[in-house]
CSV table of C-alpha atoms and ligand atoms in Angstrom, one decimal:
chain,number,residue,atom,x,y,z
B,682,PRO,CA,-16.6,1.3,16.8
B,683,PRO,CA,-12.3,0.5,16.7
B,684,GLU,CA,-10.7,-2.3,18.5
B,685,ASN,CA,-7.0,-2.3,19.5
B,686,PRO,CA,-4.6,-2.9,16.8
B,687,PRO,CA,-2.9,-6.5,17.6
B,688,GLY,CA,0.6,-6.4,18.5
B,689,PRO,CA,3.4,-8.5,17.1
B,690,GLN,CA,2.5,-12.5,16.4
B,691,ASN,CA,5.2,-14.4,18.9
B,692,ASP,CA,6.3,-16.8,16.0
B,693,THR,CA,8.1,-14.2,13.3
B,694,SER,CA,10.1,-17.5,11.4
B,695,ALA,CA,9.9,-18.1,7.8
B,696,LYS,CA,6.9,-20.8,7.5
B,697,LEU,CA,4.8,-22.3,5.2
B,698,VAL,CA,1.8,-19.9,3.9
B,699,ASP,CA,0.5,-21.9,1.3
B,700,ASP,CA,-0.7,-24.6,3.6
B,701,ALA,CA,-4.2,-26.5,3.8
B,702,ALA,CA,-5.9,-24.0,5.9
B,703,HIS,CA,-5.3,-21.0,3.4
B,704,PRO,CA,-6.0,-22.8,0.0
B,705,TRP,CA,-6.1,-20.5,-3.0
B,706,GLN,CA,-10.0,-19.8,-4.9
B,707,ALA,CA,-10.3,-17.3,-7.5
B,708,PRO,CA,-12.4,-14.5,-6.5
B,709,GLY,CA,-16.3,-14.7,-7.4
B,710,PRO,CA,-18.0,-11.6,-9.1
B,711,ASN,CA,-18.7,-10.0,-6.0
B,712,ASP,CA,-15.6,-10.3,-3.8
B,713,MET,CA,-13.3,-7.2,-4.4
B,714,ARG,CA,-9.8,-7.2,-5.0
B,715,GLY,CA,-8.0,-3.5,-5.7
B,716,PRO,CA,-4.8,-2.6,-6.4
B,717,CYS,CA,-2.9,-4.2,-3.8
B,718,PRO,CA,-1.1,-7.4,-4.9
B,719,GLY,CA,-0.4,-8.0,-1.1
B,720,LEU,CA,-3.9,-8.0,0.5
B,721,ASN,CA,-5.3,-9.2,-2.9
B,722,THR,CA,-3.6,-12.3,-2.7
B,723,LEU,CA,-4.1,-12.9,1.3
B,724,ALA,CA,-8.4,-12.4,0.4
B,725,SER,CA,-7.9,-15.5,-1.9
B,726,HIS,CA,-6.1,-17.5,0.6
B,727,GLY,CA,-8.5,-16.9,3.1
B,728,TYR,CA,-6.0,-14.9,5.2
B,729,LEU,CA,-8.6,-12.1,4.9
B,730,PRO,CA,-12.3,-12.4,4.6
B,731,ARG,CA,-12.5,-13.7,0.6
B,732,ASN,CA,-15.2,-10.9,-0.3
B,733,GLY,CA,-12.0,-8.4,0.5
B,734,ILE,CA,-14.2,-6.5,3.0
B,735,ALA,CA,-12.0,-6.2,6.1
B,736,THR,CA,-11.5,-4.6,9.4
B,737,PRO,CA,-8.1,-3.1,10.2
B,738,ALA,CA,-7.2,-5.6,12.9
B,739,GLN,CA,-7.7,-8.5,10.2
B,740,ILE,CA,-5.5,-7.0,7.8
B,741,ILE,CA,-2.8,-6.2,10.4
B,742,ASN,CA,-2.8,-10.1,11.7
B,743,ALA,CA,-3.2,-11.1,8.0
B,744,THR,CA,-0.2,-9.1,6.8
B,745,ALA,CA,1.8,-10.6,10.1
B,746,LEU,CA,0.8,-14.0,9.5
B,747,GLY,CA,0.8,-14.2,5.5
B,748,PHE,CA,3.9,-12.1,4.9
B,749,ASN,CA,5.8,-12.0,8.1
B,750,MET,CA,5.0,-7.9,7.8
B,751,GLU,CA,6.1,-5.8,10.7
B,752,ASN,CA,3.9,-4.7,13.6
B,753,GLY,CA,4.7,-1.1,13.4
B,754,ILE,CA,4.6,-0.2,9.2
B,755,ALA,CA,1.8,-2.5,9.3
B,756,ARG,CA,-0.4,-0.5,11.5
B,757,PHE,CA,0.6,2.5,9.8
B,758,VAL,CA,-0.3,1.6,6.5
B,759,THR,CA,-3.6,0.0,7.6
B,760,TYR,CA,-4.5,3.0,10.0
B,761,ALA,CA,-3.4,5.0,7.2
B,762,ALA,CA,-5.5,3.8,4.4
B,763,PHE,CA,-8.9,3.2,6.9
B,764,LEU,CA,-8.5,6.8,7.6
B,765,VAL,CA,-9.4,7.9,4.3
B,766,ASP,CA,-10.6,4.3,2.2
B,767,GLY,CA,-13.0,2.8,5.2
B,768,ASN,CA,-15.9,3.3,7.3
B,769,PRO,CA,-15.0,4.1,10.9
B,770,ILE,CA,-18.5,3.7,12.2
B,771,THR,CA,-18.6,-0.3,10.9
B,772,ASN,CA,-15.2,-0.5,11.2
B,773,LEU,CA,-15.2,-2.3,7.7
B,774,MET,CA,-13.0,-1.6,4.7
B,775,SER,CA,-12.9,-2.6,0.9
B,776,ILE,CA,-9.4,-3.9,-0.4
B,777,GLY,CA,-11.1,-2.4,-4.2
B,778,GLY,CA,-14.0,-0.7,-5.1
B,779,LYS,CA,-17.0,1.1,-2.6
B,780,SER,CA,-18.6,-2.1,-1.6
B,781,THR,CA,-22.2,-1.3,0.2
B,782,LEU,CA,-21.0,-4.2,2.9
B,783,THR,CA,-18.9,-1.5,4.2
B,784,GLY,CA,-22.7,-0.2,5.6
B,785,GLU,CA,-24.2,3.3,5.8
B,786,ASP,CA,-21.7,5.9,4.8
B,787,PRO,CA,-20.8,9.0,7.3
B,788,PRO,CA,-21.8,12.3,5.6
B,789,GLU,CA,-19.8,13.8,2.5
B,790,PRO,CA,-17.2,14.4,1.5
B,791,ALA,CA,-16.5,10.9,3.0
B,792,ILE,CA,-15.9,8.7,0.6
B,793,VAL,CA,-15.7,5.3,1.9
B,794,GLY,CA,-14.4,4.3,-1.4
B,795,GLY,CA,-12.4,1.2,-0.4
B,796,LEU,CA,-8.8,1.2,-1.7
B,797,ASN,CA,-9.4,1.8,-5.2
B,798,THR,CA,-9.9,5.6,-4.3
B,799,HIS,CA,-7.9,8.3,-6.0
B,800,ALA,CA,-5.2,10.5,-4.4
B,801,VAL,CA,-6.2,9.4,-0.6
B,802,PHE,CA,-3.7,6.7,-0.7
B,803,GLU,CA,-3.6,5.0,-4.0
B,804,GLY,CA,-1.8,7.3,-6.5
B,805,ASP,CA,0.1,7.3,-10.1
B,806,ALA,CA,3.1,5.6,-11.4
B,807,SER,CA,2.4,2.1,-9.7
B,808,MET,CA,4.1,-0.8,-10.9
B,809,THR,CA,1.7,-2.7,-12.5
B,810,ARG,CA,-1.2,-0.8,-12.2
B,811,ALA,CA,-2.1,2.1,-14.7
B,812,ASP,CA,-2.6,6.2,-13.6
B,813,THR,CA,-6.1,6.5,-12.9
B,814,ALA,CA,-6.1,9.0,-15.8
B,815,PHE,CA,-5.8,6.2,-18.4
B,816,GLY,CA,-9.1,4.6,-16.9
B,817,ASP,CA,-8.5,1.9,-14.4
B,818,ASN,CA,-6.1,2.5,-11.7
B,819,HIS,CA,-6.4,-1.1,-9.5
B,820,SER,CA,-6.7,-4.2,-12.2
B,821,PHE,CA,-3.2,-5.7,-13.4
B,822,ASN,CA,-2.1,-4.4,-16.4
B,823,GLN,CA,-0.3,-6.4,-19.3
B,824,THR,CA,1.6,-3.4,-20.5
B,825,LEU,CA,3.1,-2.4,-17.1
B,826,TRP,CA,4.1,-6.1,-16.6
B,827,ASP,CA,5.9,-6.3,-19.7
B,828,GLU,CA,7.8,-3.1,-18.6
B,829,PHE,CA,8.9,-4.9,-15.5
B,830,ALA,CA,9.9,-7.9,-16.8
B,831,ASP,CA,11.8,-5.9,-19.3
B,832,PHE,CA,13.9,-4.0,-16.4
B,833,SER,CA,14.3,-7.2,-14.9
B,834,ASN,CA,15.9,-8.7,-17.7
B,835,ARG,CA,18.2,-5.6,-18.3
B,836,PHE,CA,18.8,-5.1,-14.8
B,837,GLY,CA,18.5,-7.9,-12.8
B,838,ALA,CA,19.7,-10.5,-15.6
B,839,GLY,CA,16.0,-12.2,-15.0
B,840,LYS,CA,15.0,-11.1,-11.9
B,841,TYR,CA,13.5,-8.4,-10.0
B,842,ASN,CA,16.1,-6.7,-7.1
B,843,LEU,CA,16.6,-3.5,-5.4
B,844,THR,CA,18.7,-2.3,-8.6
B,845,VAL,CA,15.8,-3.1,-10.6
B,846,ALA,CA,13.4,-1.2,-8.3
B,847,GLY,CA,15.4,1.7,-8.5
B,848,GLU,CA,15.6,1.8,-12.1
B,849,LEU,CA,11.8,0.9,-12.7
B,850,ARG,CA,10.2,3.7,-9.8
B,851,PHE,CA,12.6,5.9,-11.8
B,852,GLN,CA,11.3,5.1,-15.3
B,853,ARG,CA,7.2,4.8,-14.2
B,854,ILE,CA,7.4,8.3,-12.8
B,855,GLN,CA,8.8,9.4,-16.3
B,856,ASP,CA,5.9,7.7,-18.0
B,857,SER,CA,3.7,9.4,-16.1
B,858,ILE,CA,5.4,12.8,-17.0
B,859,ALA,CA,5.7,12.3,-20.0
B,860,THR,CA,1.7,11.0,-20.8
B,861,ASN,CA,-0.3,11.5,-17.7
B,862,PRO,CA,-1.0,15.5,-17.7
B,863,GLN,CA,-3.0,15.1,-14.4
B,864,PHE,CA,0.1,13.1,-13.1
B,865,SER,CA,0.9,13.9,-9.5
B,866,PHE,CA,3.8,12.5,-6.9
B,867,VAL,CA,3.3,14.2,-3.7
B,868,SER,CA,3.1,12.8,-0.2
B,869,PRO,CA,1.1,10.6,0.7
B,870,ARG,CA,1.8,9.0,-2.6
B,871,PHE,CA,6.1,10.2,-2.8
B,872,PHE,CA,6.4,7.4,0.2
B,873,THR,CA,4.0,4.6,-0.5
B,874,ALA,CA,5.4,4.7,-4.4
B,875,TYR,CA,8.9,4.0,-3.0
B,876,ALA,CA,8.4,1.9,-0.4
B,877,GLU,CA,6.0,-0.5,-2.2
B,878,SER,CA,9.2,-0.5,-5.0
B,879,THR,CA,10.6,-2.9,-2.1
B,880,PHE,CA,8.2,-4.7,-1.5
B,881,PRO,CA,8.3,-7.4,-4.0
B,882,ILE,CA,11.7,-8.1,-2.8
B,883,ASN,CA,10.8,-8.1,1.3
B,884,PHE,CA,7.7,-10.1,1.0
B,885,PHE,CA,7.5,-12.0,-2.5
B,886,ILE,CA,10.4,-13.8,-2.6
B,887,ASP,CA,10.8,-17.3,-0.8
B,888,GLY,CA,11.7,-17.0,2.9
B,889,ARG,CA,13.8,-19.9,2.4
B,890,GLN,CA,15.8,-17.7,-0.2
B,891,THR,CA,18.1,-15.1,0.9
B,892,ASP,CA,19.7,-13.7,-2.3
B,893,GLY,CA,17.2,-10.3,-2.6
B,894,GLN,CA,16.5,-11.9,-6.5
B,895,LEU,CA,12.5,-12.2,-7.1
B,896,ASP,CA,11.6,-14.8,-9.5
B,897,LEU,CA,9.6,-13.2,-12.3
B,898,ASP,CA,7.2,-16.1,-12.2
B,899,ASP,CA,6.7,-16.0,-8.7
B,900,ALA,CA,6.4,-12.2,-8.8
B,901,LEU,CA,3.3,-12.6,-11.4
B,902,SER,CA,1.8,-15.3,-9.8
B,903,PHE,CA,1.3,-12.2,-6.9
B,904,PHE,CA,0.7,-9.5,-9.1
B,905,ARG,CA,-1.6,-11.1,-11.4
B,906,ASP,CA,-3.1,-14.4,-10.1
B,907,MET,CA,-3.3,-12.5,-6.5
B,908,LYS,CA,-2.0,-16.3,-5.6
B,909,TYR,CA,0.9,-17.6,-3.2
B,910,PRO,CA,3.3,-19.9,-5.7
B,911,SER,CA,3.2,-23.5,-4.7
B,912,GLY,CA,4.6,-24.2,-1.6
B,913,PHE,CA,5.6,-20.7,-0.3
B,914,PHE,CA,7.2,-19.9,2.8
B,915,ARG,CA,7.0,-16.5,3.7
B,916,ALA,CA,9.8,-14.2,5.0
B,917,PRO,CA,12.5,-15.4,7.7
B,918,LYS,CA,12.1,-12.4,10.0
B,919,PRO,CA,8.7,-9.1,9.9
B,920,MET,CA,10.0,-7.1,7.1
B,921,SER,CA,9.1,-2.8,6.5
B,922,ALA,CA,10.4,-1.0,3.4
B,923,ASP,CA,13.6,-2.4,4.1
B,924,GLY,CA,15.9,-1.0,0.9
B,925,ILE,CA,13.9,2.0,0.3
B,926,ASP,CA,17.0,4.5,0.6
B,927,GLN,CA,18.6,2.9,-2.0
B,928,VAL,CA,15.5,2.7,-4.2
B,929,ALA,CA,15.1,6.4,-3.8
B,930,ALA,CA,19.1,7.1,-4.2
B,931,ALA,CA,19.3,5.4,-7.9
B,932,HIS,CA,17.5,8.4,-9.1
B,933,PRO,CA,16.6,11.4,-6.6
B,934,ILE,CA,13.4,13.7,-7.4
B,935,ALA,CA,11.5,16.1,-5.7
B,936,PRO,CA,7.6,15.6,-4.9
B,937,GLY,CA,5.3,17.1,-7.7
B,938,ALA,CA,3.2,16.9,-10.5
B,939,ASN,CA,2.3,17.8,-13.7
B,940,ASN,CA,0.6,20.9,-14.2
B,941,GLY,CA,-2.2,19.7,-16.6
B,942,THR,CA,-0.2,18.9,-19.4
B,943,VAL,CA,2.3,16.2,-20.3
B,944,ASN,CA,6.2,17.2,-19.7
B,945,SER,CA,5.4,20.2,-17.1
B,946,TYR,CA,6.4,18.7,-13.4
B,947,THR,CA,6.9,21.5,-11.2
B,948,PRO,CA,8.3,20.5,-7.6
B,949,ASP,CA,5.7,21.1,-4.6
B,950,PRO,CA,7.7,22.3,-1.8
B,951,THR,CA,4.6,21.9,0.2
B,952,SER,CA,4.6,18.3,0.0
B,953,ALA,CA,6.5,16.3,2.6
B,954,ASP,CA,9.9,14.5,1.2
B,955,PHE,CA,12.3,12.0,3.3
B,956,SER,CA,13.9,15.1,4.7
B,957,THR,CA,10.4,15.7,6.4
B,958,PHE,CA,9.2,12.1,7.6
B,959,CYS,CA,6.9,14.3,9.8
B,960,LEU,CA,5.3,16.8,7.2
B,961,LEU,CA,4.3,13.6,6.0
B,962,TYR,CA,1.9,12.4,9.3
B,963,VAL,CA,0.8,16.4,10.3
B,964,ASN,CA,-0.2,16.9,6.7
B,965,PHE,CA,-2.2,13.4,6.0
B,966,VAL,CA,-4.0,14.1,9.0
B,967,ASN,CA,-4.7,18.0,8.5
B,968,GLN,CA,-5.6,18.1,5.3
B,969,THR,CA,-6.5,14.7,3.6
B,970,VAL,CA,-8.2,13.3,6.5
B,971,LYS,CA,-9.5,16.9,7.5
B,972,GLY,CA,-10.8,17.2,4.1
B,973,LEU,CA,-12.7,13.9,4.1
B,974,TYR,CA,-13.9,14.8,7.7
B,975,PRO,CA,-14.2,18.8,8.6
B,976,ASN,CA,-16.7,18.6,11.1
B,977,PRO,CA,-17.7,15.4,12.9
B,978,THR,CA,-19.4,14.6,15.6
B,979,GLY,CA,-20.6,12.1,18.1
B,980,VAL,CA,-19.9,8.7,17.0
B,981,LEU,CA,-18.2,9.3,14.3
B,982,LYS,CA,-15.8,12.1,15.9
B,983,ASP,CA,-15.2,9.6,18.2
B,984,ALA,CA,-14.6,6.2,15.9
B,985,LEU,CA,-12.3,8.8,14.0
B,986,ASN,CA,-10.0,9.8,17.0
B,987,ARG,CA,-9.6,6.4,18.3
B,988,ASN,CA,-8.0,5.5,14.9
B,989,LEU,CA,-5.8,9.0,14.6
B,990,ASP,CA,-4.1,7.5,17.9
B,991,PHE,CA,-3.4,4.7,16.4
B,992,LEU,CA,-2.0,6.3,13.4
B,993,TYR,CA,0.2,8.7,15.6
B,994,ASP,CA,1.6,5.3,17.6
B,995,PHE,CA,4.1,4.5,15.2
B,996,ILE,CA,5.2,8.5,15.3
B,997,ASP,CA,5.5,8.9,19.2
B,998,SER,CA,8.3,10.9,19.2
B,999,PRO,CA,8.7,14.3,20.9
B,1000,ALA,CA,9.8,15.8,17.6
B,1001,CYS,CA,6.4,14.8,16.0
B,1002,PRO,CA,3.8,16.1,18.4
B,1003,GLN,CA,0.5,14.2,17.6
B,1004,VAL,CA,-2.1,16.5,15.8
B,1005,PHE,CA,-5.6,17.1,16.8
B,1006,PRO,CA,-7.7,17.9,13.7
B,1007,PHE,CA,-11.2,17.3,15.8
B,1008,GLY,CA,-9.6,18.3,19.6
B,1009,GLN,CA,-8.9,16.0,22.0
J,445,HEM,C1,0.0,-1.3,-3.3
J,445,HEM,C2,-2.5,-0.8,0.4
J,445,HEM,C3,0.1,-4.3,2.8
J,445,HEM,C4,2.8,-4.9,-1.4
J,445,HEM,C5,-0.7,-1.0,-2.3
J,445,HEM,C6,-1.6,-0.1,-2.9
J,445,HEM,C7,-2.8,0.1,-2.2
J,445,HEM,C8,-1.5,-0.8,-0.6
J,445,HEM,C9,-3.6,1.2,-1.6
J,445,HEM,C10,-1.8,1.1,-4.0
J,445,HEM,C11,-0.7,2.0,-4.3
J,445,HEM,C12,-0.7,2.2,-5.6
J,445,HEM,O1,0.4,1.4,-6.4
J,445,HEM,O2,-1.3,3.1,-6.4
J,445,HEM,C13,-1.9,-2.1,1.4
J,445,HEM,C14,-2.2,-1.8,2.5
J,445,HEM,C15,-1.4,-2.9,3.7
J,445,HEM,C16,-0.8,-3.3,2.6
J,445,HEM,C17,-3.6,-1.0,3.2
J,445,HEM,C18,-1.8,-3.0,4.9
J,445,HEM,C19,-0.6,-3.2,5.7
J,445,HEM,C20,0.9,-4.9,1.6
J,445,HEM,C21,1.5,-6.1,1.9
J,445,HEM,C22,2.3,-6.0,0.6
J,445,HEM,C23,2.0,-5.6,-0.3
J,445,HEM,C24,1.9,-6.7,3.1
J,445,HEM,C25,3.3,-7.5,0.6
J,445,HEM,C26,2.6,-8.1,0.7
J,445,HEM,C27,2.3,-4.1,-2.3
J,445,HEM,C28,2.5,-3.6,-3.4
J,445,HEM,C29,2.1,-2.8,-3.9
J,445,HEM,C30,0.8,-2.3,-3.4
J,445,HEM,C31,3.9,-4.5,-4.3
J,445,HEM,C32,2.7,-1.5,-5.7
J,445,HEM,C33,2.0,-2.3,-6.5
J,445,HEM,C34,2.0,-2.1,-7.8
J,445,HEM,O3,2.9,-0.8,-7.9
J,445,HEM,O4,1.9,-1.9,-9.0
J,445,HEM,N1,-0.9,-1.5,-1.5
J,445,HEM,N2,-1.0,-2.8,1.1
J,445,HEM,N3,0.7,-4.2,0.2
J,445,HEM,N4,0.9,-2.9,-2.2
J,445,HEM,FE1,0.0,-2.4,-0.6
J,446,MG,MG1,-1.6,3.4,-8.2
């Protein structure tokens, strides 16, 4: 059953996180890793269970301890992912593919497929992972890494920074428009894509460094090897999607999708965008979550409702009232 989410940590200073208590170990053959380089790294250093199966509280604690992720955003992202990719009854989620270790599945159409599951949270135009239409949406992709490095060289003098983030975010969208007939870039992916473009700057730069320039060897250590650079210090204060406005403003684009052929990108006015943040929440709950759980009962319904409450904690405003797809 769901536990209460942990609150903010007391010590939010920069500190050594590549420490003796958290040695890096390569994942074993049965350990789950997935599309998120942050969570992969936390698992490979033992901040999360090394098998890649975790509770929401473990993820919130680990992102705080290991990266200084701000409590509110950590809770929002974690419960959003958990509601669509985790098992509400056992309170476990895979940070990669589907696993029997998350326990007996709730009835279909629930998926409980872990973070690799396409479209409910994971989405297209990722920086270092390919679109699901090309076969593998979660493994490090060398060709995409080469593009990441190329853009950092061209626009960041060899570093990844917010200027590079704005250019690369737009390029990855253009790549998908031109090559993926199934390309979709609507909410929630519309938001997570821009947020994740800032994460390497906010979380992968050593906390003793203040210039906002991410070294490419350090970036590769996280994206490919799921490993802190040696002696790494976490960020010096709680961080979120700081800089997202600058990334989005570089090349504004409306949420939308290709319509089954390449180069057919069509805006979707039913999707939330940056001017309608509440709609992100409402559509996610009423469409995405409700789509997976059309008619839950008993302990399943209770667990879903608890997790929906935890998700809403981040919104909590009269301008965006809570919605209750399963009743109150
Ligand atoms: C991408 C989940 C925290 C860094 C992703 C993706 C998922 C995910 C599902 C794949 C989206 C996609 O690209 O299609 C989560 C969850 C978190 C979390 C549930 C819980 C709080 C973090 C943290 C960091 C991070 C703390 C950094 C330290 C990233 C980056 C990407 C990403 C950089 C983009 C990867 C790419 O585009 O190649 N995350 N994440 N995430 N995550 Fe996380
Ligand atoms: Mg993706």
